[in-house]
CSV table of C-alpha atoms in Angstrom, one decimal:
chain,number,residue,atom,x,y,z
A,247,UNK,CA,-15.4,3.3,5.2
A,248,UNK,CA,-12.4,3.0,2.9
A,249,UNK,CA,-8.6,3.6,4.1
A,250,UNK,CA,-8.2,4.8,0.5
A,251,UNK,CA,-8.2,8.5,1.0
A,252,UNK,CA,-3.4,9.2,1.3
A,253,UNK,CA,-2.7,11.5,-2.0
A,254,UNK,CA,0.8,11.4,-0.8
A,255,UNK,CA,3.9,9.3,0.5
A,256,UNK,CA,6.7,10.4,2.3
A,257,UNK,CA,9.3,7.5,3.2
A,258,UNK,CA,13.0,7.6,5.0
A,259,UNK,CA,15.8,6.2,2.6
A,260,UNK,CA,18.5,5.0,4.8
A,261,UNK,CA,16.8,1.8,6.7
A,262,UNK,CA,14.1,1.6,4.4
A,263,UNK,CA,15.0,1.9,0.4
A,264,UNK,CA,19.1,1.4,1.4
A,265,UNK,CA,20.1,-0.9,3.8
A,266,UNK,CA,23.6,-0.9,5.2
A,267,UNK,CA,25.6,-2.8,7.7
A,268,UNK,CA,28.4,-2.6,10.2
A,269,UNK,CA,29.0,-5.8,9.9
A,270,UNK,CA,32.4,-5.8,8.3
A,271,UNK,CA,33.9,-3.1,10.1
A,272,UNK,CA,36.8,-5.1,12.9
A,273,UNK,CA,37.9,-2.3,14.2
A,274,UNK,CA,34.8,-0.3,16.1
A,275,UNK,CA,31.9,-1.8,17.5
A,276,UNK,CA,27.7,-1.5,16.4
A,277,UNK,CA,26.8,0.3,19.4
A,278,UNK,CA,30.3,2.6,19.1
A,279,UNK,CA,29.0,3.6,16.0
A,280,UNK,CA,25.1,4.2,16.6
A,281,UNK,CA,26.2,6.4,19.7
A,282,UNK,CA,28.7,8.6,17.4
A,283,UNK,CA,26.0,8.4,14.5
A,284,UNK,CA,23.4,9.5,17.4
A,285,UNK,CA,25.5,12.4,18.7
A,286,UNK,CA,24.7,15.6,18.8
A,287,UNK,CA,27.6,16.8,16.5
A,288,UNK,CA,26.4,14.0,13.9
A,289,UNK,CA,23.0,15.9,13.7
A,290,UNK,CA,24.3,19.6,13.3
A,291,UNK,CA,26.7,17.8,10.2
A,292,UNK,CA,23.5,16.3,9.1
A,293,UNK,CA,21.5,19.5,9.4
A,294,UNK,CA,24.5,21.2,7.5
A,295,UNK,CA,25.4,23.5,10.3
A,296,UNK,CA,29.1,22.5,10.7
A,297,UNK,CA,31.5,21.0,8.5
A,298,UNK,CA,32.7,17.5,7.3
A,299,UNK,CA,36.1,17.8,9.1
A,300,UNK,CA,34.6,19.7,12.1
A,301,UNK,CA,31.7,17.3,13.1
A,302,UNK,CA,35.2,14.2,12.3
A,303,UNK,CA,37.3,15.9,14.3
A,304,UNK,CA,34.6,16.2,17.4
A,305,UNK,CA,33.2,12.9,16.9
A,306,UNK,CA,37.0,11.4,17.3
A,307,UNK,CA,38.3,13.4,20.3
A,308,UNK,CA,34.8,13.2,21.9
A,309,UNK,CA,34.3,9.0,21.5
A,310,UNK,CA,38.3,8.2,21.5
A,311,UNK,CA,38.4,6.8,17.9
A,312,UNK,CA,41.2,7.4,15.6
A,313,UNK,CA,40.3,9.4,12.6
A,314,UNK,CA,41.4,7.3,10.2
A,315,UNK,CA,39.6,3.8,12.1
A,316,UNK,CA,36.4,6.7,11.9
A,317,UNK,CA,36.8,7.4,7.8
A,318,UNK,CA,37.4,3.5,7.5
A,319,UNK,CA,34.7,2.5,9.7
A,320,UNK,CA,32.2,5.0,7.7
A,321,UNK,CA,33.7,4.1,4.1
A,322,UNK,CA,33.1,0.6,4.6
A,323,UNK,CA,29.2,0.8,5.9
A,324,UNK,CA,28.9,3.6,2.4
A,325,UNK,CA,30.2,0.0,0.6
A,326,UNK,CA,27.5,-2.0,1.7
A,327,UNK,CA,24.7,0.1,1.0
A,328,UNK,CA,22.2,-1.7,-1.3
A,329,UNK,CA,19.1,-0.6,-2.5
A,330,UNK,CA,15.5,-2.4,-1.4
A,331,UNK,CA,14.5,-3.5,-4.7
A,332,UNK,CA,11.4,-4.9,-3.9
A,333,UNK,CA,9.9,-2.0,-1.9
A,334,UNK,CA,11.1,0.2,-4.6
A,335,UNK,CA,9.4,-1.5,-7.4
A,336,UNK,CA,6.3,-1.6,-4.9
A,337,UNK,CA,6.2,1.9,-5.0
A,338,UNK,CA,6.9,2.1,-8.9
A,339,UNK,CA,3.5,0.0,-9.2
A,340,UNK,CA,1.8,1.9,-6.6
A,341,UNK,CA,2.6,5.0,-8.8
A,342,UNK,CA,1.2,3.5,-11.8
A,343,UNK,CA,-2.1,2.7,-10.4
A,344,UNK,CA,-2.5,6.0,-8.5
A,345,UNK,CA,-1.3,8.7,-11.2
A,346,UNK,CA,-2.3,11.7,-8.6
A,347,UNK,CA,-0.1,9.9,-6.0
A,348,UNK,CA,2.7,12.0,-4.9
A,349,UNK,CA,5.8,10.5,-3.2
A,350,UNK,CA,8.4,12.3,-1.0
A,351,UNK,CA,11.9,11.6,0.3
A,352,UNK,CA,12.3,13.1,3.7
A,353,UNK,CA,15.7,11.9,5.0
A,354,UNK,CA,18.6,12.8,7.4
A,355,UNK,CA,21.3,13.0,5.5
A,356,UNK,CA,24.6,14.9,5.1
A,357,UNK,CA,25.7,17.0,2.5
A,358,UNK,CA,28.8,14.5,1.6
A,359,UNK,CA,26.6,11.6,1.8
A,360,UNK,CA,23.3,13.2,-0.3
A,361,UNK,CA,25.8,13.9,-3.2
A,362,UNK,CA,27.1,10.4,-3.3
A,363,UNK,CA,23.5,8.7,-3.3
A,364,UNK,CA,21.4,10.9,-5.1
A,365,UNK,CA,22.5,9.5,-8.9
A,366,UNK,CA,21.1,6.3,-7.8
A,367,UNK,CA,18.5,7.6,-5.8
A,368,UNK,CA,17.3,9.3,-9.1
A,369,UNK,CA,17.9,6.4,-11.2
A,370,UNK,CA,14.5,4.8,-8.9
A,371,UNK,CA,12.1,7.4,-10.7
A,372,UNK,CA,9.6,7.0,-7.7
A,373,UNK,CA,10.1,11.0,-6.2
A,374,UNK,CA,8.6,13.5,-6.7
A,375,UNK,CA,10.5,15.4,-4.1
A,376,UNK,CA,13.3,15.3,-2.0
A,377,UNK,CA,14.0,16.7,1.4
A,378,UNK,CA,17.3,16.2,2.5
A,379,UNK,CA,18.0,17.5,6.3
A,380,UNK,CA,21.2,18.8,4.8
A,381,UNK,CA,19.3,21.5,2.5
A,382,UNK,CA,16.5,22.2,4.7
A,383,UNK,CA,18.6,22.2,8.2
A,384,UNK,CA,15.8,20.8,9.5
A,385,UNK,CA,16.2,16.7,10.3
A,386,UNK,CA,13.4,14.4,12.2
A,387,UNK,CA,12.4,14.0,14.6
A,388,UNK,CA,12.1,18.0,15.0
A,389,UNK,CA,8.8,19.4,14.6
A,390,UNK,CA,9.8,21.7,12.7
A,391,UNK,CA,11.1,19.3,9.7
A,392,UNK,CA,8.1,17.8,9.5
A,393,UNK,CA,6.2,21.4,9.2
A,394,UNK,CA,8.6,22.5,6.7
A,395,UNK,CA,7.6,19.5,4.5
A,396,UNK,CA,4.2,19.9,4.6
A,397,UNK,CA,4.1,24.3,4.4
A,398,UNK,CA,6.4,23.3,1.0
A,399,UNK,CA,4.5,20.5,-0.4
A,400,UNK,CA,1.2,22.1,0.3
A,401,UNK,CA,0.1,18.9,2.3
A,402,UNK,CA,-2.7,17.9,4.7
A,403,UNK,CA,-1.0,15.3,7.8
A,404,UNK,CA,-4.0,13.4,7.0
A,405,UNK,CA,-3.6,12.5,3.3
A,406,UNK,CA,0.0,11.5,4.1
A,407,UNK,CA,1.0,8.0,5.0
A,408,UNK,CA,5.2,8.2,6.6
A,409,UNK,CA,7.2,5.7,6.6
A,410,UNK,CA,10.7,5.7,8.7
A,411,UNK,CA,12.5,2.7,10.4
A,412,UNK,CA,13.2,5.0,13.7
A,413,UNK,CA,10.6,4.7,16.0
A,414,UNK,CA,10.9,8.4,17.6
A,415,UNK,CA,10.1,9.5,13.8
A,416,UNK,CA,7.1,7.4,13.3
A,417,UNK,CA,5.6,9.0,16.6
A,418,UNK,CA,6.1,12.5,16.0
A,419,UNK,CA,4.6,12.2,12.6
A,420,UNK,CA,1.5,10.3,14.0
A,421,UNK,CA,1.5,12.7,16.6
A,422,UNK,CA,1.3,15.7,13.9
A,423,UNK,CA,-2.0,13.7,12.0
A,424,UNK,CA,0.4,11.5,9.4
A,425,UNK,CA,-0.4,8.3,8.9
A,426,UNK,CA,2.6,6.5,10.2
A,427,UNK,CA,4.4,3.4,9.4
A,428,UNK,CA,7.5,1.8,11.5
A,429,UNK,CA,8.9,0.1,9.2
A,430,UNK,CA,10.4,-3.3,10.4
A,431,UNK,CA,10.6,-5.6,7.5
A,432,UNK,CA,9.8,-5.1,3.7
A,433,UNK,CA,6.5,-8.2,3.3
A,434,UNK,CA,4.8,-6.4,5.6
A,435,UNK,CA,5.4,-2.5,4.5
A,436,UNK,CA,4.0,-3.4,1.3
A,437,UNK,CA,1.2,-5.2,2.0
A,438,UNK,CA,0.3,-2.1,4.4
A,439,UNK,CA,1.0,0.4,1.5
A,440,UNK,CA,-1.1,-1.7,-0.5
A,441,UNK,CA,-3.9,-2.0,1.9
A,442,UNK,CA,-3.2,1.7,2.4
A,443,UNK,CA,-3.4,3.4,-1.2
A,444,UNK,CA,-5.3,0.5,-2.8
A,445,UNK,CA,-9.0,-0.5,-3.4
A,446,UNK,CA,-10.2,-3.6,-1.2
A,447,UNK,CA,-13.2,-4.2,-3.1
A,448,UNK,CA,-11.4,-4.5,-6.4
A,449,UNK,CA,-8.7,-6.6,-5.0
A,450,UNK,CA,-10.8,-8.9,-3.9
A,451,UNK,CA,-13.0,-9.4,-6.6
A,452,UNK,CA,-9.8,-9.9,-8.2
A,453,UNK,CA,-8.3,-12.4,-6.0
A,454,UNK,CA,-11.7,-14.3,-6.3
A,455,UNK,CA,-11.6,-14.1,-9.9
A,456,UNK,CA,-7.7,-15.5,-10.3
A,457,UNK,CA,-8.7,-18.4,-7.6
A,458,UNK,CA,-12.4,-19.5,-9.4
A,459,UNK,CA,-13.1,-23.1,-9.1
A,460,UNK,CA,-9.8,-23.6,-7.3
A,461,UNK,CA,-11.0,-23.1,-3.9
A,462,UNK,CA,-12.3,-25.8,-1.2
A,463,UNK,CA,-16.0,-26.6,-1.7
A,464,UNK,CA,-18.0,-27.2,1.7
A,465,UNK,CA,-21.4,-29.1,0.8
A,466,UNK,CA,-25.0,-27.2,1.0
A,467,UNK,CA,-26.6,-26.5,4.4
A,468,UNK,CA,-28.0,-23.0,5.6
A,469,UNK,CA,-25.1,-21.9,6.7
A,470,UNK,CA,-23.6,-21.8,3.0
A,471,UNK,CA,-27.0,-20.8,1.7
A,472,UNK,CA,-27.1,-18.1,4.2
A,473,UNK,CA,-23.3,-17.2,2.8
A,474,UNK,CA,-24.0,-17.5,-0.5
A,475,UNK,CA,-27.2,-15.1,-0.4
A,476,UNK,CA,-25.2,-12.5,1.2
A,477,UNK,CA,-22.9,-12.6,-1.6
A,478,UNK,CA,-24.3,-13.6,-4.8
A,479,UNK,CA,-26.0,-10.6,-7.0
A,480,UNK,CA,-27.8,-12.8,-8.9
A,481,UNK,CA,-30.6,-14.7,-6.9
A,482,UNK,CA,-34.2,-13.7,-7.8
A,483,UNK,CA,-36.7,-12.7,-5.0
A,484,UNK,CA,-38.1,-16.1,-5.1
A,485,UNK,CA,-35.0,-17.9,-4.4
A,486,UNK,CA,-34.4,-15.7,-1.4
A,487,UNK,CA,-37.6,-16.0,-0.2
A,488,UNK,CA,-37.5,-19.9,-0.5
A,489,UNK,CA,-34.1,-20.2,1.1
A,490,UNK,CA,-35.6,-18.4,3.9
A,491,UNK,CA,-38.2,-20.1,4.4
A,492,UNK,CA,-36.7,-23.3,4.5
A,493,UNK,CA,-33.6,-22.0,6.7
A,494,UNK,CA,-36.7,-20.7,9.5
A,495,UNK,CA,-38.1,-24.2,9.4
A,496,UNK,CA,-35.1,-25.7,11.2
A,497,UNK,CA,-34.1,-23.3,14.1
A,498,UNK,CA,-32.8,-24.2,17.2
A,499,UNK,CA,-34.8,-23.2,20.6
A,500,UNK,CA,-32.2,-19.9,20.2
A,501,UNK,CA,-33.5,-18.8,17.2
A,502,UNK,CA,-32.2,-16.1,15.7
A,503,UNK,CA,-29.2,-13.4,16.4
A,504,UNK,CA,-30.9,-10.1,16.1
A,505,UNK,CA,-29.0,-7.0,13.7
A,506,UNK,CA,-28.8,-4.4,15.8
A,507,UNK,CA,-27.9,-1.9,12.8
A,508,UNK,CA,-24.8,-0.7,14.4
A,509,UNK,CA,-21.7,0.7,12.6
A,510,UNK,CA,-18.9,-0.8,13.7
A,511,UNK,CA,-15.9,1.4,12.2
A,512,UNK,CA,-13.3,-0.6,14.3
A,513,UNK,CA,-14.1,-3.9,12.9
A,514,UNK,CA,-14.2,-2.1,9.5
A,515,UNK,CA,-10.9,-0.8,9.9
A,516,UNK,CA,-9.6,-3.8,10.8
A,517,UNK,CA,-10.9,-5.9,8.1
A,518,UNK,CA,-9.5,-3.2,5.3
A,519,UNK,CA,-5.6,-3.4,7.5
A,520,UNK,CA,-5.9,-7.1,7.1
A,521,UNK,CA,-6.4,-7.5,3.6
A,522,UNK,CA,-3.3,-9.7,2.1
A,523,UNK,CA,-1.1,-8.6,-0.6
A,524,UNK,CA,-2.5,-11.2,-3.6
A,525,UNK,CA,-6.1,-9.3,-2.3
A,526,UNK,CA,-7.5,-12.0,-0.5
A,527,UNK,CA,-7.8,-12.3,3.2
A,528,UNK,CA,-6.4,-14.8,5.3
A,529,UNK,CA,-8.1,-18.6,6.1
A,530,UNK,CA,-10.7,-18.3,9.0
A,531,UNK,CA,-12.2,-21.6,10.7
A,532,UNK,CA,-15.9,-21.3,9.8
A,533,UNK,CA,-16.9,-25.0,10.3
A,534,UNK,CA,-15.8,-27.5,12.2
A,535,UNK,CA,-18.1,-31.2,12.5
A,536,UNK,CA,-17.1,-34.5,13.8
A,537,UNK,CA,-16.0,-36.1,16.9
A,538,UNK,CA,-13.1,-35.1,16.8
A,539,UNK,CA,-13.9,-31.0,15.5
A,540,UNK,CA,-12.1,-31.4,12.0
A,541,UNK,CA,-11.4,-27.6,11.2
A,542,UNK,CA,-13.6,-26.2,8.0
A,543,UNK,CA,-11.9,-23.0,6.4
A,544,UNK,CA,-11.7,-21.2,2.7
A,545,UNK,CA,-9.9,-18.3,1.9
A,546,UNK,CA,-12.9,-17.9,-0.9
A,547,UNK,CA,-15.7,-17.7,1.2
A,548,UNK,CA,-14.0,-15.4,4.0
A,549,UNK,CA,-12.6,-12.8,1.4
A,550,UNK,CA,-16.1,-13.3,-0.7
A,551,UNK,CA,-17.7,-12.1,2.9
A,552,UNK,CA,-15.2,-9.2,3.5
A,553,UNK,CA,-15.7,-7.7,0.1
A,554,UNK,CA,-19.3,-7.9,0.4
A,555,UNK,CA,-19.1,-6.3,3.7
A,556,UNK,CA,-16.6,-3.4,3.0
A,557,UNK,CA,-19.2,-2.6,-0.3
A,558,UNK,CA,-22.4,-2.9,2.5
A,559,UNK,CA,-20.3,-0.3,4.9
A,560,UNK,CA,-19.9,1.6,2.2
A,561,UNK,CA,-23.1,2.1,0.7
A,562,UNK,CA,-24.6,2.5,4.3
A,563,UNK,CA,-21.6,5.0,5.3
């Protein structure tokens, strides 16, 4: 099973590559502004259906504010805006190692406002597209915005992974077949877009490879023989059979766990989500010995067992 099967990205832009405040504005309140910003007049300006000084002049009589404190109060949050450098340049990389990967801007945006920010949006060179509610009168969470994308881009739900900060957005796009991210913080979109669009097996080979003879050592027993049979390539027949034999020769009255040959896609699934973004996977406890149950754990050995086992699901998927 491999989660590596999106040929597209379609991501939000205000929340997610531009972050703004409303910090700085004195004279109107956080919540005054996400109510106006919420309204219903906001989204027909957004969808381009009424005017810059119709949708002002609405949003000020119906929430009391005086238009000027309105212009100021919107001026100053268009000040702050300041790109997400690092998520960009994740995408700019995930682009370069997935040449066929397409990746969309789907935002809701005003007319005034797309002007303004599209000379640095272009400047990213990460899209491919750009749908702006503004052009398409169509904004999320509709339906019909996100059917518009795909009818124009010629895209399968399934092959797309979405990524919005609004929670409403994220479900009606999971709820259409999209893969769907609610974004919350920038660490943990990319290692999900990385997880996402990348290959595990690779990464991991390459996170062993960076970290070779710098890892924690544990000393022989069966155990790490056990381990180390499951993923080495290079033991003969004879050693296998020899490890075995010896490992049989001390079992407790248990004995063995039987294999019961089942495919487990859930814990396969899980192990490809959890995959960190250097390409290892995180420390597990595998040991622990003494009186007092010291706690035995490598990154090595856990990311050398998930690599073995994602390349075992796949070859018996």
């Amino acid at each position: 099973m491999s989660l590596g099967n999106f040929s597209s990205l379609a991501l939000d832009v205000g929340g997610v590559l531009l972050f703004y405040s409303a910090s700085n504005i004195k004279t109107l309140t956080p919540r005054q502004i996400s109510n106006a910003l919420d309204s219903p007049i906001w989204h027909d300006y957004e969808r381009g259906k009424v005017s810059k000084k119709i949708c002002y002049d609405r949003i000020c009589r119906q929430f009391g504010f005086d238009p000027n404190t309105w212009i100021e109060a919107l001026d100053t949050m268009r000040e702050s805006l300041h790109p997400n450098v690092e998520l960009i340049d994740e995408i700019k990389r995930l682009k370069l190692v997935n040449p066929q990967l397409k990746v969309f801007g789907l935002s809701n945006i005003s007319a005034e406002d797309f002007q303004q920010l599209k000379p640095l949006v272009d400047t990213w060179g990460i899209f491919d597209e750009f749908y702006a509610s503004c052009l398409t009168s169509q904004r999320k969470p509709d339906v019909a915005c996100y059917e518009r994308f795909l009818e124009d881009g010629k895209i399968s739900p399934e092959t797309c992974v979405f990524v919005d900060d609004r929670i409403e957005n994220v479900v009606v796009a999971q709820s259409l077949g999209f893969r769907s991210l609610h974004f919350n913080d920038t660490p943990s979109a990319v290692t999900t877009l990385r997880n996402l669009f990348g290959d595990p097996v690779s990464r991991g080979l390459d996170f062993l490879s960076r970290n070779a003879k710098k890892l924690f050592l544990y000393p022989d027993d069966s155990d790490t023989t056990s381990l180390a049979m499951l993923v080495l390539d290079d033991i003969t027949p004879e050693e296998e059979a020899f490890a075995v034999e010896q490992i049989l020769s001390h079992l407790s009255p248990d004995g063995l766990p039987y294999a019961l040959g089942i495919e487990n896609k859930r814990d396969v699934k899980t192990l490809l989500e959890t995959q960190q973004i250097d390409g290892g996977w995180e420390r597990q406890w595998l040991w622990k010995y003494g009186k007092e149950a010291v706690k035995i754990g490598s990154r090595g050995v856990v990311t050398a067992m998930a690599v073995r086992a994602i390349k075992q699901a796949r070859e018996d998927g």
